[in-house]
mmCIF file of C-alpha atoms in Angstrom:
data_model
loop_
_atom_site.group_PDB
_atom_site.id
_atom_site.type_symbol
_atom_site.label_atom_id
_atom_site.label_comp_id
_atom_site.label_asym_id
_atom_site.label_seq_id
_atom_site.Cartn_x
_atom_site.Cartn_y
_atom_site.Cartn_z
ATOM 1 C CA MET P 1 -48.021 34.669 -19.756
ATOM 2 C CA ALA P 2 -45.067 32.311 -20.203
ATOM 3 C CA ASP P 3 -45.191 31.569 -16.499
ATOM 4 C CA ASP P 4 -48.886 30.737 -16.783
ATOM 5 C CA LYS P 5 -48.156 28.295 -19.558
ATOM 6 C CA LYS P 6 -45.276 26.786 -17.641
ATOM 7 C CA SER P 7 -47.412 26.239 -14.579
ATOM 8 C CA LEU P 8 -50.154 24.792 -16.778
ATOM 9 C CA VAL P 9 -47.724 22.327 -18.387
ATOM 10 C CA GLN P 10 -46.387 21.398 -14.970
ATOM 11 C CA GLY P 11 -49.865 21.032 -13.479
ATOM 12 C CA LEU P 12 -50.973 18.768 -16.323
ATOM 13 C CA ARG P 13 -47.822 16.703 -16.062
ATOM 14 C CA GLN P 14 -48.380 16.233 -12.335
ATOM 15 C CA ARG P 15 -52.116 15.675 -12.807
ATOM 16 C CA ASP P 16 -52.780 18.405 -10.312
ATOM 17 C CA PRO P 17 -56.521 18.202 -9.499
ATOM 18 C CA GLU P 18 -56.702 21.930 -8.763
ATOM 19 C CA VAL P 19 -55.325 22.766 -12.198
ATOM 20 C CA LEU P 20 -57.761 20.391 -13.877
ATOM 21 C CA ASP P 21 -60.719 21.740 -11.906
ATOM 22 C CA ARG P 22 -59.806 25.246 -12.953
ATOM 23 C CA LEU P 23 -59.419 24.260 -16.602
ATOM 24 C CA ILE P 24 -62.768 22.462 -16.635
ATOM 25 C CA GLU P 25 -64.468 25.557 -15.240
ATOM 26 C CA GLN P 26 -62.639 27.847 -17.623
ATOM 27 C CA TYR P 27 -63.264 25.899 -20.836
ATOM 28 C CA GLN P 28 -66.605 24.280 -20.086
ATOM 29 C CA TYR P 29 -68.658 26.565 -22.259
ATOM 30 C CA ARG P 30 -66.334 26.641 -25.251
ATOM 31 C CA LEU P 31 -65.649 22.935 -25.265
ATOM 32 C CA PHE P 32 -69.288 21.979 -24.821
ATOM 33 C CA ARG P 33 -70.355 24.352 -27.598
ATOM 34 C CA TYR P 34 -67.743 22.958 -29.969
ATOM 35 C CA LEU P 35 -68.764 19.386 -29.169
ATOM 36 C CA LEU P 36 -72.403 20.254 -29.597
ATOM 37 C CA TYR P 37 -71.731 21.557 -33.101
ATOM 38 C CA ILE P 38 -69.635 18.631 -34.220
ATOM 39 C CA THR P 39 -71.840 15.905 -32.724
ATOM 40 C CA GLY P 40 -75.181 17.674 -33.241
ATOM 41 C CA ASP P 41 -76.530 16.116 -30.075
ATOM 42 C CA PRO P 42 -76.432 17.505 -26.502
ATOM 43 C CA GLN P 43 -76.232 14.078 -24.863
ATOM 44 C CA HIS P 44 -73.283 13.012 -26.974
ATOM 45 C CA ALA P 45 -71.668 16.395 -26.484
ATOM 46 C CA GLU P 46 -71.930 15.908 -22.730
ATOM 47 C CA ASP P 47 -70.450 12.412 -22.862
ATOM 48 C CA PHE P 48 -67.574 13.565 -25.017
ATOM 49 C CA PHE P 49 -67.057 16.579 -22.793
ATOM 50 C CA GLN P 50 -66.398 14.325 -19.815
ATOM 51 C CA GLU P 51 -64.335 11.888 -21.845
ATOM 52 C CA THR P 52 -62.197 14.723 -23.206
ATOM 53 C CA TRP P 53 -61.238 15.817 -19.713
ATOM 54 C CA ILE P 54 -60.418 12.241 -18.731
ATOM 55 C CA ARG P 55 -58.055 12.174 -21.717
ATOM 56 C CA VAL P 56 -56.572 15.492 -20.661
ATOM 57 C CA LEU P 57 -55.868 13.955 -17.255
ATOM 58 C CA GLU P 58 -54.344 10.816 -18.739
ATOM 59 C CA ARG P 59 -52.316 12.510 -21.471
ATOM 60 C CA GLY P 60 -51.532 15.794 -19.818
ATOM 61 C CA HIS P 61 -47.820 14.995 -19.981
ATOM 62 C CA GLN P 62 -48.048 15.198 -23.788
ATOM 63 C CA TYR P 63 -48.989 18.870 -23.747
ATOM 64 C CA ASP P 64 -45.775 20.819 -24.242
ATOM 65 C CA GLY P 65 -47.175 24.345 -24.277
ATOM 66 C CA LYS P 66 -46.027 25.061 -27.855
ATOM 67 C CA PHE P 67 -49.610 25.624 -28.957
ATOM 68 C CA LYS P 68 -52.479 27.202 -27.090
ATOM 69 C CA PHE P 69 -54.091 24.856 -24.622
ATOM 70 C CA GLU P 70 -57.500 25.176 -26.292
ATOM 71 C CA ALA P 71 -56.125 23.969 -29.628
ATOM 72 C CA TRP P 72 -54.778 20.853 -27.910
ATOM 73 C CA LEU P 73 -58.024 20.408 -25.991
ATOM 74 C CA PHE P 74 -60.177 20.690 -29.105
ATOM 75 C CA THR P 75 -57.913 18.275 -30.971
ATOM 76 C CA ILE P 76 -58.490 15.678 -28.248
ATOM 77 C CA ALA P 77 -62.237 16.267 -28.350
ATOM 78 C CA ARG P 78 -62.358 16.036 -32.133
ATOM 79 C CA ASN P 79 -60.328 12.827 -32.209
ATOM 80 C CA LEU P 80 -62.657 11.249 -29.664
ATOM 81 C CA VAL P 81 -65.664 12.080 -31.821
ATOM 82 C CA ILE P 82 -63.949 10.715 -34.942
ATOM 83 C CA ASP P 83 -62.981 7.485 -33.127
ATOM 84 C CA TRP P 84 -66.519 7.056 -31.890
ATOM 85 C CA GLN P 85 -67.950 7.586 -35.347
ATOM 86 C CA ARG P 86 -65.547 5.062 -36.792
ATOM 87 C CA GLN P 87 -66.502 2.572 -34.097
ATOM 88 C CA LYS P 88 -70.132 3.115 -34.852
ATOM 89 C CA LYS P 89 -69.295 2.490 -38.509
ATOM 90 C CA ALA P 90 -70.962 5.755 -39.372
ATOM 91 C CA VAL P 91 -69.413 8.157 -41.816
ATOM 92 C CA SER P 92 -66.399 9.636 -40.123
ATOM 93 C CA LEU P 93 -65.997 13.346 -39.624
ATOM 94 C CA ASP P 94 -62.875 13.234 -41.750
ATOM 95 C CA ALA P 95 -64.643 11.515 -44.589
ATOM 96 C CA MET P 96 -67.456 13.999 -44.425
ATOM 97 C CA THR P 97 -65.111 16.930 -44.361
ATOM 98 C CA ASP P 98 -63.820 16.216 -47.838
ATOM 99 C CA THR P 99 -67.143 16.111 -49.605
ATOM 100 C CA GLU P 100 -69.078 18.987 -50.947
ATOM 101 C CA GLU P 101 -72.296 17.094 -50.485
ATOM 102 C CA GLY P 102 -71.665 16.236 -46.816
ATOM 103 C CA LYS P 103 -74.987 16.514 -45.038
ATOM 104 C CA GLY P 104 -73.746 16.904 -41.516
ATOM 105 C CA PHE P 105 -75.028 15.057 -38.533
ATOM 106 C CA GLU P 106 -77.913 13.300 -40.024
ATOM 107 C CA ILE P 107 -81.371 14.696 -39.625
ATOM 108 C CA VAL P 108 -83.478 12.009 -41.208
ATOM 109 C CA ASP P 109 -86.796 13.820 -41.305
ATOM 110 C CA GLU P 110 -86.237 17.353 -42.488
ATOM 111 C CA LYS P 111 -89.445 18.560 -40.845
ATOM 112 C CA ALA P 112 -88.565 17.044 -37.500
ATOM 113 C CA LYS P 113 -86.414 19.109 -35.201
ATOM 114 C CA SER P 114 -82.945 17.810 -34.532
ATOM 115 C CA PRO P 115 -81.767 17.356 -30.913
ATOM 116 C CA LEU P 116 -79.639 20.418 -31.443
ATOM 117 C CA GLN P 117 -82.565 22.557 -32.596
ATOM 118 C CA LEU P 118 -84.636 21.395 -29.662
ATOM 119 C CA PHE P 119 -81.766 22.310 -27.412
ATOM 120 C CA LEU P 120 -81.547 25.834 -28.816
ATOM 121 C CA GLN P 121 -85.105 26.986 -28.415
ATOM 122 C CA SER P 122 -85.268 30.675 -29.285
ATOM 123 C CA GLU P 123 -86.440 31.639 -32.758
ATOM 124 C CA THR P 124 -83.410 33.604 -33.851
ATOM 125 C CA GLN P 125 -81.062 31.034 -32.483
ATOM 126 C CA GLY P 126 -83.154 28.366 -34.144
ATOM 127 C CA ARG P 127 -82.861 30.113 -37.507
ATOM 128 C CA VAL P 128 -79.098 30.520 -37.258
ATOM 129 C CA GLN P 129 -78.854 26.987 -35.981
ATOM 130 C CA ALA P 130 -80.984 25.607 -38.800
ATOM 131 C CA SER P 131 -78.729 27.381 -41.294
ATOM 132 C CA LEU P 132 -75.647 26.006 -39.612
ATOM 133 C CA GLU P 133 -77.055 22.506 -39.706
ATOM 134 C CA GLN P 134 -77.569 22.719 -43.426
ATOM 135 C CA LEU P 135 -73.898 23.395 -43.939
ATOM 136 C CA PRO P 136 -71.513 20.513 -44.585
ATOM 137 C CA PRO P 137 -69.851 19.615 -41.254
ATOM 138 C CA ALA P 138 -66.427 20.691 -42.491
ATOM 139 C CA TYR P 139 -67.673 24.214 -43.111
ATOM 140 C CA ARG P 140 -69.661 24.334 -39.894
ATOM 141 C CA GLU P 141 -66.672 23.277 -37.846
ATOM 142 C CA VAL P 142 -64.298 25.876 -39.296
ATOM 143 C CA LEU P 143 -66.885 28.628 -38.919
ATOM 144 C CA VAL P 144 -67.389 27.737 -35.271
ATOM 145 C CA LEU P 145 -63.653 27.571 -34.590
ATOM 146 C CA ARG P 146 -62.870 30.796 -36.426
ATOM 147 C CA PHE P 147 -65.778 33.043 -35.521
ATOM 148 C CA GLN P 148 -67.035 31.676 -32.224
ATOM 149 C CA GLU P 149 -63.766 30.454 -30.775
ATOM 150 C CA GLU P 150 -61.789 33.250 -32.451
ATOM 151 C CA MET P 151 -59.022 30.803 -33.283
ATOM 152 C CA GLN P 152 -56.167 31.562 -35.656
ATOM 153 C CA LEU P 153 -55.985 29.769 -38.988
ATOM 154 C CA ASP P 154 -52.903 27.762 -37.957
ATOM 155 C CA GLU P 155 -54.637 26.603 -34.785
ATOM 156 C CA ILE P 156 -57.649 25.420 -36.772
ATOM 157 C CA ALA P 157 -55.347 23.667 -39.224
ATOM 158 C CA LYS P 158 -53.671 21.884 -36.335
ATOM 159 C CA ILE P 159 -56.999 20.777 -34.841
ATOM 160 C CA GLN P 160 -58.263 19.503 -38.178
ATOM 161 C CA ALA P 161 -54.878 18.130 -39.217
ATOM 162 C CA THR P 162 -55.240 19.865 -42.583
ATOM 163 C CA PRO P 163 -53.196 22.500 -44.452
ATOM 164 C CA ILE P 164 -54.015 26.158 -43.784
ATOM 165 C CA SER P 165 -55.049 26.522 -47.436
ATOM 166 C CA THR P 166 -57.799 23.932 -46.866
ATOM 167 C CA VAL P 167 -58.974 25.757 -43.748
ATOM 168 C CA LYS P 168 -59.147 29.009 -45.696
ATOM 169 C CA SER P 169 -61.088 27.511 -48.570
ATOM 170 C CA ARG P 170 -63.550 25.885 -46.157
ATOM 171 C CA LEU P 171 -63.972 29.215 -44.393
ATOM 172 C CA TYR P 172 -64.672 31.083 -47.623
ATOM 173 C CA ARG P 173 -67.154 28.508 -48.831
ATOM 174 C CA GLY P 174 -68.758 28.123 -45.417
ATOM 175 C CA LEU P 175 -69.154 31.859 -44.963
ATOM 176 C CA ASP P 176 -70.658 32.198 -48.403
ATOM 177 C CA ALA P 177 -73.080 29.344 -47.791
ATOM 178 C CA LEU P 178 -74.087 30.623 -44.353
ATOM 179 C CA LYS P 179 -74.732 34.088 -45.735
ATOM 180 C CA ASP P 180 -76.944 32.646 -48.465
ATOM 181 C CA LEU P 181 -78.844 30.410 -46.068
ATOM 182 C CA LEU P 182 -79.475 33.231 -43.604
ATOM 183 C CA ALA P 183 -80.551 35.556 -46.401
ATOM 184 C CA GLY P 184 -82.867 32.875 -47.763
ATOM 185 C CA GLY P 185 -84.329 32.249 -44.309
ATOM 186 C CA ALA P 186 -84.928 35.935 -43.736
ATOM 187 C CA ALA P 187 -86.594 36.340 -47.115
ATOM 188 C CA SER P 188 -88.988 33.418 -46.636
ATOM 189 C CA MET J 1 -64.628 45.899 -65.963
ATOM 190 C CA ILE J 2 -67.375 46.771 -63.508
ATOM 191 C CA SER J 3 -68.087 43.124 -62.786
ATOM 192 C CA GLU J 4 -64.379 42.664 -62.008
ATOM 193 C CA LEU J 5 -64.623 45.428 -59.426
ATOM 194 C CA HIS J 6 -67.619 43.751 -57.798
ATOM 195 C CA ALA J 7 -65.833 40.400 -57.805
ATOM 196 C CA ARG J 8 -62.794 41.973 -56.172
ATOM 197 C CA ALA J 9 -64.987 43.615 -53.567
ATOM 198 C CA GLU J 10 -66.740 40.310 -52.802
ATOM 199 C CA THR J 11 -63.388 38.587 -52.399
ATOM 200 C CA LEU J 12 -62.069 41.285 -50.091
ATOM 201 C CA ILE J 13 -65.243 41.340 -47.973
ATOM 202 C CA ALA J 14 -64.796 37.657 -47.167
ATOM 203 C CA LYS J 15 -61.010 37.879 -46.940
ATOM 204 C CA GLU J 16 -61.236 40.659 -44.379
ATOM 205 C CA PHE J 17 -63.031 38.328 -41.968
ATOM 206 C CA VAL J 18 -61.195 35.138 -42.817
ATOM 207 C CA GLU J 19 -57.552 36.167 -42.946
ATOM 208 C CA GLY J 20 -57.437 39.958 -42.885
ATOM 209 C CA ILE J 21 -56.590 42.447 -45.638
ATOM 210 C CA SER J 22 -53.892 45.062 -46.075
ATOM 211 C CA ALA J 23 -54.450 48.750 -45.351
ATOM 212 C CA ALA J 24 -54.452 49.532 -49.079
ATOM 213 C CA GLU J 25 -57.048 46.838 -49.748
ATOM 214 C CA GLN J 26 -59.096 48.130 -46.840
ATOM 215 C CA GLU J 27 -58.983 51.631 -48.229
ATOM 216 C CA TRP J 28 -60.003 50.421 -51.700
ATOM 217 C CA LEU J 29 -62.850 48.360 -50.268
ATOM 218 C CA ARG J 30 -64.223 51.220 -48.141
ATOM 219 C CA THR J 31 -64.246 53.517 -51.152
ATOM 220 C CA HIS J 32 -65.944 50.899 -53.296
ATOM 221 C CA LEU J 33 -68.568 50.134 -50.650
ATOM 222 C CA ARG J 34 -69.443 53.833 -50.387
ATOM 223 C CA GLU J 35 -70.141 53.925 -54.097
ATOM 224 C CA CYS J 36 -71.704 50.509 -54.689
ATOM 225 C CA ALA J 37 -75.020 49.641 -53.054
ATOM 226 C CA ARG J 38 -74.922 45.996 -54.143
ATOM 227 C CA CYS J 39 -71.510 45.299 -52.607
ATOM 228 C CA SER J 40 -72.400 47.327 -49.544
ATOM 229 C CA GLU J 41 -75.442 45.117 -49.069
ATOM 230 C CA SER J 42 -73.296 42.017 -49.459
ATOM 231 C CA ALA J 43 -70.856 43.324 -46.834
ATOM 232 C CA SER J 44 -73.766 43.961 -44.445
ATOM 233 C CA ALA J 45 -75.091 40.458 -45.055
ATOM 234 C CA THR J 46 -71.692 38.968 -44.249
ATOM 235 C CA GLN J 47 -71.409 41.060 -41.093
ATOM 236 C CA GLN J 48 -74.915 40.064 -40.083
ATOM 237 C CA ALA J 49 -74.191 36.362 -40.647
ATOM 238 C CA LEU J 50 -71.098 36.547 -38.491
ATOM 239 C CA ARG J 51 -72.855 38.554 -35.794
ATOM 240 C CA SER J 52 -75.572 35.903 -35.659
ATOM 241 C CA LEU J 53 -72.968 33.176 -35.434
ATOM 242 C CA ARG J 54 -71.055 34.951 -32.679
ATOM 243 C CA THR J 55 -74.116 35.664 -30.592
ATOM 244 C CA LEU J 56 -75.443 32.137 -30.852
ATOM 245 C CA SER J 57 -75.477 30.896 -27.272
ATOM 246 C CA VAL J 58 -75.662 27.388 -25.973
ATOM 247 C CA PRO J 59 -77.213 26.442 -22.624
ATOM 248 C CA LEU J 60 -74.876 24.332 -20.536
ATOM 249 C CA PRO J 61 -76.268 21.137 -18.990
ATOM 250 C CA ARG J 62 -76.751 21.430 -15.241
ATOM 251 C CA GLU J 63 -73.707 20.763 -13.095
ATOM 252 C CA LEU J 64 -71.683 19.758 -16.136
ATOM 253 C CA ALA J 65 -68.417 21.062 -14.729
ATOM 254 C CA ALA J 66 -69.020 19.610 -11.259
ATOM 255 C CA ARG J 67 -69.911 16.176 -12.624
ATOM 256 C CA THR J 68 -66.875 16.212 -14.890
ATOM 257 C CA GLN J 69 -64.592 17.313 -12.080
ATOM 258 C CA PHE J 70 -65.897 14.439 -9.981
ATOM 259 C CA ARG J 71 -65.254 11.888 -12.755
ATOM 260 C CA VAL J 72 -61.801 13.289 -13.422
ATOM 261 C CA ARG J 73 -60.883 13.056 -9.743
ATOM 262 C CA LEU J 74 -62.081 9.458 -9.598
ATOM 263 C CA ARG J 75 -59.979 8.596 -12.618
ATOM 264 C CA ALA J 76 -56.993 10.389 -11.106
ATOM 265 C CA GLN J 77 -57.315 8.248 -7.973
ATOM 266 C CA GLU J 78 -57.551 5.127 -10.105
ATOM 267 C CA LEU J 79 -54.387 6.104 -11.966
ATOM 268 C CA GLN J 80 -52.597 6.772 -8.700
ATOM 269 C CA VAL J 81 -53.281 3.194 -7.667
ATOM 270 C CA ARG J 82 -52.384 1.671 -11.029
ATOM 271 C CA GLU J 83 -49.238 3.562 -11.826
ATOM 272 C CA PRO J 84 -46.970 2.177 -9.090
ATOM 273 C CA ARG J 85 -48.072 -1.291 -10.225
ATOM 274 C CA TRP J 86 -47.088 -0.435 -13.764
ATOM 275 C CA ARG J 87 -43.751 0.914 -12.703
ATOM 276 C CA LEU J 88 -43.136 -2.360 -10.885
ATOM 277 C CA ILE J 89 -44.048 -4.385 -13.978
ATOM 278 C CA TRP J 90 -41.689 -2.344 -16.157
ATOM 279 C CA ALA J 91 -38.903 -2.608 -13.576
ATOM 280 C CA MET J 92 -39.382 -6.377 -13.503
ATOM 281 C CA CYS J 93 -39.365 -6.529 -17.287
ATOM 282 C CA GLY J 94 -36.175 -4.467 -17.367
ATOM 283 C CA ALA J 95 -34.486 -6.654 -14.772
ATOM 284 C CA SER J 96 -35.576 -9.772 -16.579
ATOM 285 C CA TRP J 97 -34.166 -8.485 -19.899
ATOM 286 C CA VAL J 98 -30.869 -7.602 -18.284
ATOM 287 C CA GLY J 99 -30.762 -11.026 -16.647
ATOM 288 C CA GLY J 100 -31.746 -12.606 -19.959
ATOM 289 C CA ALA J 101 -28.971 -10.846 -21.837
ATOM 290 C CA ALA J 102 -26.388 -11.860 -19.242
ATOM 291 C CA THR J 103 -27.407 -15.511 -19.228
ATOM 292 C CA ALA J 104 -28.248 -15.853 -22.941
ATOM 293 C CA PRO J 105 -25.091 -17.790 -23.933
ATOM 294 C CA TYR J 106 -25.629 -20.305 -21.105
ATOM 295 C CA VAL J 107 -29.353 -20.714 -21.883
ATOM 296 C CA TRP J 108 -28.477 -21.169 -25.565
ATOM 297 C CA ARG J 109 -25.990 -23.897 -24.776
ATOM 298 C CA GLY J 110 -28.351 -25.494 -22.268
ATOM 299 C CA LEU J 111 -31.220 -25.609 -24.746
ATOM 300 C CA GLU J 112 -28.876 -26.892 -27.466
ATOM 301 C CA TRP J 113 -27.735 -29.691 -25.155
ATOM 302 C CA ILE J 114 -31.342 -30.604 -24.182
ATOM 303 C CA GLY J 115 -32.384 -30.455 -27.857
ATOM 304 C CA HIS J 116 -29.612 -32.819 -28.932
ATOM 305 C CA ARG J 117 -30.234 -35.181 -26.013
ATOM 306 C CA ALA J 118 -33.956 -35.291 -26.823
ATOM 307 C CA GLY J 119 -33.234 -35.627 -30.546
ATOM 308 C CA LEU J 120 -35.235 -32.493 -31.392
ATOM 309 C CA PRO J 121 -34.698 -30.648 -34.675
ATOM 310 C CA ASP J 122 -32.552 -27.492 -34.303
ATOM 311 C CA LEU J 123 -35.481 -25.294 -35.222
ATOM 312 C CA VAL J 124 -37.472 -26.439 -32.170
ATOM 313 C CA TRP J 125 -34.898 -25.616 -29.489
ATOM 314 C CA LYS J 126 -33.992 -22.375 -31.282
ATOM 315 C CA MET J 127 -37.662 -21.382 -31.196
ATOM 316 C CA GLY J 128 -37.694 -22.282 -27.511
ATOM 317 C CA PHE J 129 -34.826 -19.835 -27.025
ATOM 318 C CA GLY J 130 -36.829 -17.153 -28.843
ATOM 319 C CA VAL J 131 -39.853 -17.707 -26.596
ATOM 320 C CA TRP J 132 -37.683 -17.598 -23.467
ATOM 321 C CA TRP J 133 -36.182 -14.290 -24.661
ATOM 322 C CA ALA J 134 -39.575 -12.729 -25.490
ATOM 323 C CA LEU J 135 -41.401 -14.005 -22.404
ATOM 324 C CA PRO J 136 -41.205 -10.758 -20.328
ATOM 325 C CA ALA J 137 -42.532 -8.726 -23.254
ATOM 326 C CA ILE J 138 -45.337 -11.246 -23.836
ATOM 327 C CA VAL J 139 -46.376 -11.098 -20.164
ATOM 328 C CA ALA J 140 -46.278 -7.280 -20.121
ATOM 329 C CA ALA J 141 -48.309 -7.112 -23.355
ATOM 330 C CA ALA J 142 -50.885 -9.553 -21.958
ATOM 331 C CA ILE J 143 -51.322 -7.410 -18.811
ATOM 332 C CA LEU J 144 -51.603 -4.280 -20.951
ATOM 333 C CA LEU J 145 -54.243 -5.848 -23.186
ATOM 334 C CA MET J 146 -56.222 -7.032 -20.170
ATOM 335 C CA GLU J 147 -56.175 -3.566 -18.629
ATOM 336 C CA ASP J 148 -57.208 -1.976 -21.930
ATOM 337 C CA GLY J 149 -60.049 -4.460 -22.230
ATOM 338 C CA GLU J 150 -61.266 -3.657 -18.722
ATOM 339 C CA ARG J 151 -61.121 0.074 -19.445
ATOM 340 C CA GLY J 152 -62.923 -0.304 -22.734
ATOM 341 C CA ALA J 153 -65.698 -2.269 -21.074
ATOM 342 C CA ALA J 154 -66.006 0.322 -18.294
ATOM 343 C CA ARG J 155 -66.159 3.122 -20.869
ATOM 344 C CA ASN J 156 -68.818 1.379 -22.942
ATOM 345 C CA THR J 157 -71.039 1.057 -19.913
ATOM 346 C CA GLY J 158 -70.289 4.605 -18.718
ATOM 347 C CA GLY J 159 -70.523 6.859 -21.777
ATOM 348 C CA ALA J 160 -70.732 7.290 -25.508
ATOM 349 C CA ALA J 161 -67.008 7.281 -26.141
#
């Protein structure tokens, strides 16, 4: 395990194309899914996916192996999305994360399907997805990181650059809200 | 009293998934859930919500990995070309600073002499000395800014970020 990490650190430092190819293959699904949930749009998720790996290539020497590679990878991806949102002068992910009334990645017409809903066609997935989209982005992101990515609380805290206590409270509130939304959807 | 028990159960149901609970808490919760239909239902709803979240799948765009690998390789080649150039620039900057430090007293005196001969105020030739000292850094910064500008333009035409 330690040897794996050592060779990963070395490969990133040397910008070894084989190592990068392997990492892209290995993390493609998880990274794309995470980006899809935080951008809410498949096209943007794809652009950021590629840009994230370019950053990994350029800044591979900064990865020291102290944390899991995926935590570092997701931090890069998240920062890219935040930078882009700031450039676009939209509400930043960070700003949205602190509000209770954060609406997520804006769906202007509530009856219209979002790009994300169109992307996830099946009915069950659509229902879960619709519930997720109604959650404030801060809650959605922690739920995805904790329960889809199976990340530890300290890893999530590192990615979000927030204290563990904040991560926990977002998880509790997010879980509660998701449960209510799913129950409401099932009842209707 | 009873409502306190339900509240505790609700807290533990969520805590179990979020950060884990102790064996004693687990034992208490299991016993409570066996006896309380309302809390048992709530625990099932939480489990169901998480199961739905975990099973939510996302279709990957076609050839996403291959296209990314191609872009990453292109960028790697670009960096391979640029980096020796950068090393050269830094080496030149370093050499120029070392040379600057070694010749500083002479340049100072030379500029002082020229300043007095030309009747310039002290501030002018002293500023000239400052510019001469900072010149390598200014050139390096200008090159850096130009390269950043080029990259930014390329990125804006190539992708969202």
